[in-house]
C-alpha atoms as a PDB file:
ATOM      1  CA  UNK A   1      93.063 158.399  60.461  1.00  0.00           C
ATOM      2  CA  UNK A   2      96.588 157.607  61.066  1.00  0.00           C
ATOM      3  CA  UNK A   3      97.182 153.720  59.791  1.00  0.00           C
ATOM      4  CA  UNK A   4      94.824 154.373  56.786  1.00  0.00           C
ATOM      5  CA  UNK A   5      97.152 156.836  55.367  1.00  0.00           C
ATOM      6  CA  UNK A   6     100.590 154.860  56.151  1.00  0.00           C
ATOM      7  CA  UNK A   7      98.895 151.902  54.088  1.00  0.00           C
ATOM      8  CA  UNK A   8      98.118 154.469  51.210  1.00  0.00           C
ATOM      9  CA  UNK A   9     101.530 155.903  51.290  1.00  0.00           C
ATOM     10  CA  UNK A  10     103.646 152.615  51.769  1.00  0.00           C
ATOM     11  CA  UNK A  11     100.824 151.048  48.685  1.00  0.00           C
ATOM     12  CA  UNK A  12     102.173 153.872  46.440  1.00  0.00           C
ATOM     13  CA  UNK A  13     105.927 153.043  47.304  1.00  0.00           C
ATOM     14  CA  UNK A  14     105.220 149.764  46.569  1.00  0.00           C
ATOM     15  CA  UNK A  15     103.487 150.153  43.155  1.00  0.00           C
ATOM     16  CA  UNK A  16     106.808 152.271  42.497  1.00  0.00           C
ATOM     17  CA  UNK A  17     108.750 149.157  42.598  1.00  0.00           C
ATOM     18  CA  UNK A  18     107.115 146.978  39.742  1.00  0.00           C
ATOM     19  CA  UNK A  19     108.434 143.584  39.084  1.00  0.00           C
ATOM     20  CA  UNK A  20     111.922 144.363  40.872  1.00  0.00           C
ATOM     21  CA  UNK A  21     111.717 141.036  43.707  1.00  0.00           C
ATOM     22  CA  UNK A  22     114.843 142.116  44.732  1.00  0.00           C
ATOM     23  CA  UNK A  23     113.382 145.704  45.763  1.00  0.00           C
ATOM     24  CA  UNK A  24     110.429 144.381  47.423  1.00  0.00           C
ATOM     25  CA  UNK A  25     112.650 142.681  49.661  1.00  0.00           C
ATOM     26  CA  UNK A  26     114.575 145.451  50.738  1.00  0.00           C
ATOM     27  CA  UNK A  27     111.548 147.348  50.692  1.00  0.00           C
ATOM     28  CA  UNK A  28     109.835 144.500  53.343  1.00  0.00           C
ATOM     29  CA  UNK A  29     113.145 144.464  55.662  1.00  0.00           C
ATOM     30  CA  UNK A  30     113.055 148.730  55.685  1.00  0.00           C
ATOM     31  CA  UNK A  31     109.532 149.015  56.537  1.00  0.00           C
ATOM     32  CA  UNK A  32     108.989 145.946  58.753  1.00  0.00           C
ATOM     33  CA  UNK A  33     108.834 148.532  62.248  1.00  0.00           C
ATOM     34  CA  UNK A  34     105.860 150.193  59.543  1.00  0.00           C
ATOM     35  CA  UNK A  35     104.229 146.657  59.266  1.00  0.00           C
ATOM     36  CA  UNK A  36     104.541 146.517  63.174  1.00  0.00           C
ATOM     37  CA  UNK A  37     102.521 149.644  63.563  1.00  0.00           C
ATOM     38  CA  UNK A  38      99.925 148.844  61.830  1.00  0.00           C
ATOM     39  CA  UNK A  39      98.968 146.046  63.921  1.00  0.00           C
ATOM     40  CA  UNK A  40      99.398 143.264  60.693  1.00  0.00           C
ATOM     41  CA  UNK A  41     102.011 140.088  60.507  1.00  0.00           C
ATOM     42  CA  UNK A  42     104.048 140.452  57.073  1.00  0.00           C
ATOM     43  CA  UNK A  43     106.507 137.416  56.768  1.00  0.00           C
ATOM     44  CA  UNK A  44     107.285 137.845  53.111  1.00  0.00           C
ATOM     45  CA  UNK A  45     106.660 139.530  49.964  1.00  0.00           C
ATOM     46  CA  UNK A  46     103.085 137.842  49.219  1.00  0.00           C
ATOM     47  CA  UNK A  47     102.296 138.647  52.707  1.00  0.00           C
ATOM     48  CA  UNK A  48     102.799 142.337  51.662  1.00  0.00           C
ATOM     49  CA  UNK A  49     101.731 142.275  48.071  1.00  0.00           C
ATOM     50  CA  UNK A  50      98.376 140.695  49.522  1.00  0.00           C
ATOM     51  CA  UNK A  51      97.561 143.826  52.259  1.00  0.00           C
ATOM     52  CA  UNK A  52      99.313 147.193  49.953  1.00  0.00           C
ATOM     53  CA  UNK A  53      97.396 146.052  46.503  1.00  0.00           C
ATOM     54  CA  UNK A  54      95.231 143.135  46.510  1.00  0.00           C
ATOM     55  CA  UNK A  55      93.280 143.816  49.606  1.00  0.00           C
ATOM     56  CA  UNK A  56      94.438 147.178  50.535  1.00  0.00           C
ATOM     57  CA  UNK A  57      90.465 148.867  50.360  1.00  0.00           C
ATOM     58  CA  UNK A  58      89.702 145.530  53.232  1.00  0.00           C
ATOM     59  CA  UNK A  59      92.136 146.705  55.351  1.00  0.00           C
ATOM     60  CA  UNK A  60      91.243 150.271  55.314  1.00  0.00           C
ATOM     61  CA  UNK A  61      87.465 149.100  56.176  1.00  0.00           C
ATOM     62  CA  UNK A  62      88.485 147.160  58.938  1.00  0.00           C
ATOM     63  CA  UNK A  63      90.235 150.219  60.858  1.00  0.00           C
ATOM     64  CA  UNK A  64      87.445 152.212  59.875  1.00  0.00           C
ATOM     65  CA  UNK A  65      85.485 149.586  61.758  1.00  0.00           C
ATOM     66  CA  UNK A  66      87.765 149.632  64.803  1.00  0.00           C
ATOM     67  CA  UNK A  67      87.545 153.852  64.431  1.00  0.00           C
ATOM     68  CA  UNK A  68      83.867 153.089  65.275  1.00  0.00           C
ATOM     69  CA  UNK A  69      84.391 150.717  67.663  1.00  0.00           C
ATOM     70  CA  UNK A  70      86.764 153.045  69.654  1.00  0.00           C
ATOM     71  CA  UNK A  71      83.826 156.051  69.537  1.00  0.00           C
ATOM     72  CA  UNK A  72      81.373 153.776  70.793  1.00  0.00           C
ATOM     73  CA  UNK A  73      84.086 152.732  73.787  1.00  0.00           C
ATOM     74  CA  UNK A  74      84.195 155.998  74.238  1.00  0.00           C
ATOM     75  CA  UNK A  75      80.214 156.826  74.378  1.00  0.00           C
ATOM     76  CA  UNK A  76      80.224 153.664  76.534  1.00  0.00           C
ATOM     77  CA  UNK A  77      82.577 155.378  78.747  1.00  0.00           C
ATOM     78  CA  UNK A  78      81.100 158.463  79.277  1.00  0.00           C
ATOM     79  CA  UNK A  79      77.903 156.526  80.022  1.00  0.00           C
ATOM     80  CA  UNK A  80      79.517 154.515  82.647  1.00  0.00           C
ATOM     81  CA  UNK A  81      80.050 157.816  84.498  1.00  0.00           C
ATOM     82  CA  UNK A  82      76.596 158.900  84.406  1.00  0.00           C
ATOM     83  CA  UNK A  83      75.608 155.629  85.728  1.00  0.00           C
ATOM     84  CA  UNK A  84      77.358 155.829  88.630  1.00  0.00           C
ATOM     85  CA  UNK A  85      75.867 159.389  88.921  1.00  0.00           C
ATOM     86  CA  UNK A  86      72.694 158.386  89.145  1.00  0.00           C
ATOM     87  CA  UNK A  87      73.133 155.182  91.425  1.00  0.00           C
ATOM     88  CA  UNK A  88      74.317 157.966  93.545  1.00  0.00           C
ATOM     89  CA  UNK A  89      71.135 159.972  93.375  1.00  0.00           C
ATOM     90  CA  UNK A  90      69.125 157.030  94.045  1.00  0.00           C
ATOM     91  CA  UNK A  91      70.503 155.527  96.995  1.00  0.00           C
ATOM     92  CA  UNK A  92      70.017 159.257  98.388  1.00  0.00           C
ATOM     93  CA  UNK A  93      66.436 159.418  97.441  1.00  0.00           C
ATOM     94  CA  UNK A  94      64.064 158.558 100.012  1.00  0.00           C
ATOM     95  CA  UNK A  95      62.478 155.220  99.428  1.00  0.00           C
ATOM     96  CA  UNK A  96      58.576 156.341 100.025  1.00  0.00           C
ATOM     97  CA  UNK A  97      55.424 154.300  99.253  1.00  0.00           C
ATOM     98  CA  UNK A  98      51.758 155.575  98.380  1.00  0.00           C
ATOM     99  CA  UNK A  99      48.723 153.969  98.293  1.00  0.00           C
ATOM    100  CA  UNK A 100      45.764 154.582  95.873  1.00  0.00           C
ATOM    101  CA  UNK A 101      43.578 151.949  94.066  1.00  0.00           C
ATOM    102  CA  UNK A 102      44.797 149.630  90.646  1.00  0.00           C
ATOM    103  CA  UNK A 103      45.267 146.676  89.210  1.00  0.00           C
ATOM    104  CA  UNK A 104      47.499 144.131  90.590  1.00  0.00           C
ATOM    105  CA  UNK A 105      48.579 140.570  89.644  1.00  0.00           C
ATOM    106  CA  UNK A 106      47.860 138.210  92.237  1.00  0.00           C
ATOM    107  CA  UNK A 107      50.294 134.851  93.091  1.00  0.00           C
ATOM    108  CA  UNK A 108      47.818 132.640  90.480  1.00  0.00           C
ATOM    109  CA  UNK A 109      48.817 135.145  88.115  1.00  0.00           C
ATOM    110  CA  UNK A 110      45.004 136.341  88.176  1.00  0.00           C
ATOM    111  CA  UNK A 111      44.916 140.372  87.462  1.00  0.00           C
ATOM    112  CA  UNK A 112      42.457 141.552  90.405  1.00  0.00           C
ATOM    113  CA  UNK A 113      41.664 145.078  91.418  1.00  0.00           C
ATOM    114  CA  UNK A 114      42.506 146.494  95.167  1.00  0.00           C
ATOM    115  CA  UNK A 115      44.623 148.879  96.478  1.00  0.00           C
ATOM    116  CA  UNK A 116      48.496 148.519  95.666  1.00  0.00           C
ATOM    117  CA  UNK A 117      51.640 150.411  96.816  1.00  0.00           C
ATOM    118  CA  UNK A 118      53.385 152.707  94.293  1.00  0.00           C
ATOM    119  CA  UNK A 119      56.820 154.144  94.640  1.00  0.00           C
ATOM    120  CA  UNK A 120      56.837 158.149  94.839  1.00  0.00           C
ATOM    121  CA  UNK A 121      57.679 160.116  91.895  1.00  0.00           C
ATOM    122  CA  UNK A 122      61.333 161.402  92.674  1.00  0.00           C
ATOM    123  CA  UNK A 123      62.175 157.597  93.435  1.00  0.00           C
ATOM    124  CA  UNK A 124      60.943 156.221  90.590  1.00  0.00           C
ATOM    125  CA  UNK A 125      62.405 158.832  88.521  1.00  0.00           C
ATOM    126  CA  UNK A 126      65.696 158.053  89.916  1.00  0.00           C
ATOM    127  CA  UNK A 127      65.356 154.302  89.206  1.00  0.00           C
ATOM    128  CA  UNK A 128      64.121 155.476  85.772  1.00  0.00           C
ATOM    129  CA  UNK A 129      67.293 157.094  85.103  1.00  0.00           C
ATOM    130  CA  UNK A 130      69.518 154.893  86.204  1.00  0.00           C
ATOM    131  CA  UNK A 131      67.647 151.961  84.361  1.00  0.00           C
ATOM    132  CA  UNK A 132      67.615 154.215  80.811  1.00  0.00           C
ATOM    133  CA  UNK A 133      71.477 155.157  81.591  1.00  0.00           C
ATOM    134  CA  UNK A 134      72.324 151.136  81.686  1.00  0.00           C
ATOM    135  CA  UNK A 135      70.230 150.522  78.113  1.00  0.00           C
ATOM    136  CA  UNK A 136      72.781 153.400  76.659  1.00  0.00           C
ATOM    137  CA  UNK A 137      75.807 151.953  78.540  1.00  0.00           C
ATOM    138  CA  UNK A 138      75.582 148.322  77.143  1.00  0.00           C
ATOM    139  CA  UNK A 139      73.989 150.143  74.091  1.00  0.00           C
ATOM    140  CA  UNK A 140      76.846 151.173  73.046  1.00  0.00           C
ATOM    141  CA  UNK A 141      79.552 148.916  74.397  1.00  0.00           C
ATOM    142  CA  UNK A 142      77.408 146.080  72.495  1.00  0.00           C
ATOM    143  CA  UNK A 143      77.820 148.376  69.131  1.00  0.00           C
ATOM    144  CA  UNK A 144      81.239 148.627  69.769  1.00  0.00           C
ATOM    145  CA  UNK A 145      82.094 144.842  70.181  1.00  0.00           C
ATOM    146  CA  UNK A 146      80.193 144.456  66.979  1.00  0.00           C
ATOM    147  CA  UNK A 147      82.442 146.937  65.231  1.00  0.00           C
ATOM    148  CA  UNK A 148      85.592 145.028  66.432  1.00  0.00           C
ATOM    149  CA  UNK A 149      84.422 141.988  65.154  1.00  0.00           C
ATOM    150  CA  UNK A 150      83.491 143.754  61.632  1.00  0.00           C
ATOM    151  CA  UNK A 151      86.829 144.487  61.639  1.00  0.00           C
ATOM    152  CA  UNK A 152      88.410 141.076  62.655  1.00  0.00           C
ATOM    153  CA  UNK A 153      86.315 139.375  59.652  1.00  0.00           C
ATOM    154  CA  UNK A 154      87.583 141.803  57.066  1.00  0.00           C
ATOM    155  CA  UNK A 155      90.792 141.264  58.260  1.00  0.00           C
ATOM    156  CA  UNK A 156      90.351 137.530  58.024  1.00  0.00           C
ATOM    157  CA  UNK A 157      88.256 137.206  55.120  1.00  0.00           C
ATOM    158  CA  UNK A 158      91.337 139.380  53.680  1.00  0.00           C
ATOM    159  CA  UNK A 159      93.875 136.488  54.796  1.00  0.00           C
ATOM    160  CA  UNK A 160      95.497 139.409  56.623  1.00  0.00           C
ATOM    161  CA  UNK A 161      97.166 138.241  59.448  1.00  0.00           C
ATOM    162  CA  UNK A 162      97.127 140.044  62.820  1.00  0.00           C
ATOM    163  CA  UNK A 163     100.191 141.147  64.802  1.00  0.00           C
ATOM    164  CA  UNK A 164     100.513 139.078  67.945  1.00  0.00           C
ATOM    165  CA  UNK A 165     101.975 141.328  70.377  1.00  0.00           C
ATOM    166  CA  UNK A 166     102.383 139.107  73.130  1.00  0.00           C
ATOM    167  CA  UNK A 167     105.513 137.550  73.098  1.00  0.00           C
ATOM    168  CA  UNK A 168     107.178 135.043  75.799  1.00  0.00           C
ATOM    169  CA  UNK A 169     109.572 138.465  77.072  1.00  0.00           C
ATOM    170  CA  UNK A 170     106.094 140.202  78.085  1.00  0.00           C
ATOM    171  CA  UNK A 171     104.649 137.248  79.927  1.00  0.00           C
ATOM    172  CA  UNK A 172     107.696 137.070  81.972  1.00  0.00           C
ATOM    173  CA  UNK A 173     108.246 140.604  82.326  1.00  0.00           C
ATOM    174  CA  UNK A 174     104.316 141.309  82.624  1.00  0.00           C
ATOM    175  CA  UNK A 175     102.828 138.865  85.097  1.00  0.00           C
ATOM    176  CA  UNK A 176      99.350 138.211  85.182  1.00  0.00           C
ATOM    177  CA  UNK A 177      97.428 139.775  87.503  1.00  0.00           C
ATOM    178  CA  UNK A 178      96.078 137.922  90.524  1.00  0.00           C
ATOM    179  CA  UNK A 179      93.146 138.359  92.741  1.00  0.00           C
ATOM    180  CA  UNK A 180      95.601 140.313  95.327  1.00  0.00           C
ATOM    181  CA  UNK A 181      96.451 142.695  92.548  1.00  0.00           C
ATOM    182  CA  UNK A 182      92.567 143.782  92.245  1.00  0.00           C
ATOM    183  CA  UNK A 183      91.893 146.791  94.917  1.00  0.00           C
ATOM    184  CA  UNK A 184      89.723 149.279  94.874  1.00  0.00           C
ATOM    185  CA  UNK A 185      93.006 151.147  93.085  1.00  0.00           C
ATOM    186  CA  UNK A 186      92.199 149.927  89.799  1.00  0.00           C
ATOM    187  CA  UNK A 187      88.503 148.909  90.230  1.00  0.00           C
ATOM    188  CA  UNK A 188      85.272 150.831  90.535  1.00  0.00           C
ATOM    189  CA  UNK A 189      81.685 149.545  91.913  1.00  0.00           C
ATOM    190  CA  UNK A 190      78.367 149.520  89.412  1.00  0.00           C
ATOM    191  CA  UNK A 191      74.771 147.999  90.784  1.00  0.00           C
ATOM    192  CA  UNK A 192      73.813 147.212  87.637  1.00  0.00           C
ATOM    193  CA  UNK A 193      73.699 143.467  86.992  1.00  0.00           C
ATOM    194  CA  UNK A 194      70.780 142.631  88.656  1.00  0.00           C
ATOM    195  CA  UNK A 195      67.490 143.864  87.880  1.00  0.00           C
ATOM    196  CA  UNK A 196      65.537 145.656  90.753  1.00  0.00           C
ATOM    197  CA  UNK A 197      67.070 148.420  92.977  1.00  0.00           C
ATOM    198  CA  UNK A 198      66.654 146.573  96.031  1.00  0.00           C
ATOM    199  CA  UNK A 199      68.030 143.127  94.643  1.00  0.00           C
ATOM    200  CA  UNK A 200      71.099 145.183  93.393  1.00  0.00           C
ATOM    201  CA  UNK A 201      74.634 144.150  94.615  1.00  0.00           C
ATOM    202  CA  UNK A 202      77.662 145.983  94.198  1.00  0.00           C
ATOM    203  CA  UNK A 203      79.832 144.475  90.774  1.00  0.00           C
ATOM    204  CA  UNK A 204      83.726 145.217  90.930  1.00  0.00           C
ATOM    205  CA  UNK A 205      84.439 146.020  87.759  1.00  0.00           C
ATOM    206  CA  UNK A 206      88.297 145.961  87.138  1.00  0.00           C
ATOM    207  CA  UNK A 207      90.486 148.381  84.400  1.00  0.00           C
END
């Protein structure tokens, strides 16, 4: 994994170095764009004596949490693609009741026994599989948030201060986006945030 070894090489550079102040500054201004990269703010000296030796092991276990966070994204992902899949497959089935006697719950909440409608099997398989496809999806996108905030702790518990990347050039150059900006272009539809198929409504979801 890419950052964990440019920490372990620029650590052994700066071990190298010893007690020489004036050679750790140099060696901060010549490797600042390597700072950049990986995603940490080093203003001075203790800033980088703090992440390459004091709390160089927290650092690597926070982008070995974001490594799992991104896998899980990625699980998430490929999830979101059988979901739609399968909403497909549903709306196609037919919607077909049968009849046949059971145990129902009447409107006092008192369980009575009678004759109740039941969905037909290739219906409720396909509402089966689209309801088991959403437990993966937010499975995993729920594992993957969790990851990400691993990582933000050990970073923080680390006093290793994040990069901000956002700067006043890329608000001004990089406008926000607005509610015109969001067409079906960058936007795809998932019934999945209400429970029920025929209660469903179609969710923009925007990337």
């Amino acid at each position: 994994y890419k950052p964990i070894g440019a920490i372990e090489e620029l650590s052994i550079k700066y071990e190298k170095l010893g007690n020489d102040m004036a050679a750790k500054k140099k060696f901060l201004e010549e490797n600042r764009k390597a700072f950049e990269e990986l995603g940490v703010s080093i203003k001075n000296v203790a800033d980088m004596e703090n992440l390459l030796i004091a709390n160089k092991d927290a650092f690597i276990a926070s982008q070995i949490a974001k490594a799992k966070a991104a896998v899980y994204s990625q699980q998430g992902e490929e999830e979101v693609k059988k979901l739609i899949e399968n909403q497909r497959k549903l709306e196609s089935v037919p919607k077909v009741y049968y009849q046949k006697k059971g145990e129902y719950t009447d409107g006092y909440g008192v369980k009575r026994k009678g004759v109740i409608n039941v969905k037909d099997g290739p219906w409720q398989r396909a509402e089966d599989a689209v309801a088991e496809t959403e437990k993966r999806m937010r499975g995993f996108f729920e594992k993957a948030l969790e990851a990400e905030q691993e990582a933000a702790k050990k970073l923080e518990a680390a006093k290793i201060n994040v990069l901000d990347k956002v700067n006043e050039t890329d608000k001004t150059d990089k406008p926000d986006k607005t509610n015109k900006d969001k067409t079906d272009e960058n936007a795809f539809i998932l019934n999945i945030w209400t429970s029920g198929f025929m209660e469903k409504k179609p969710v923009l979801v925007f990337i």
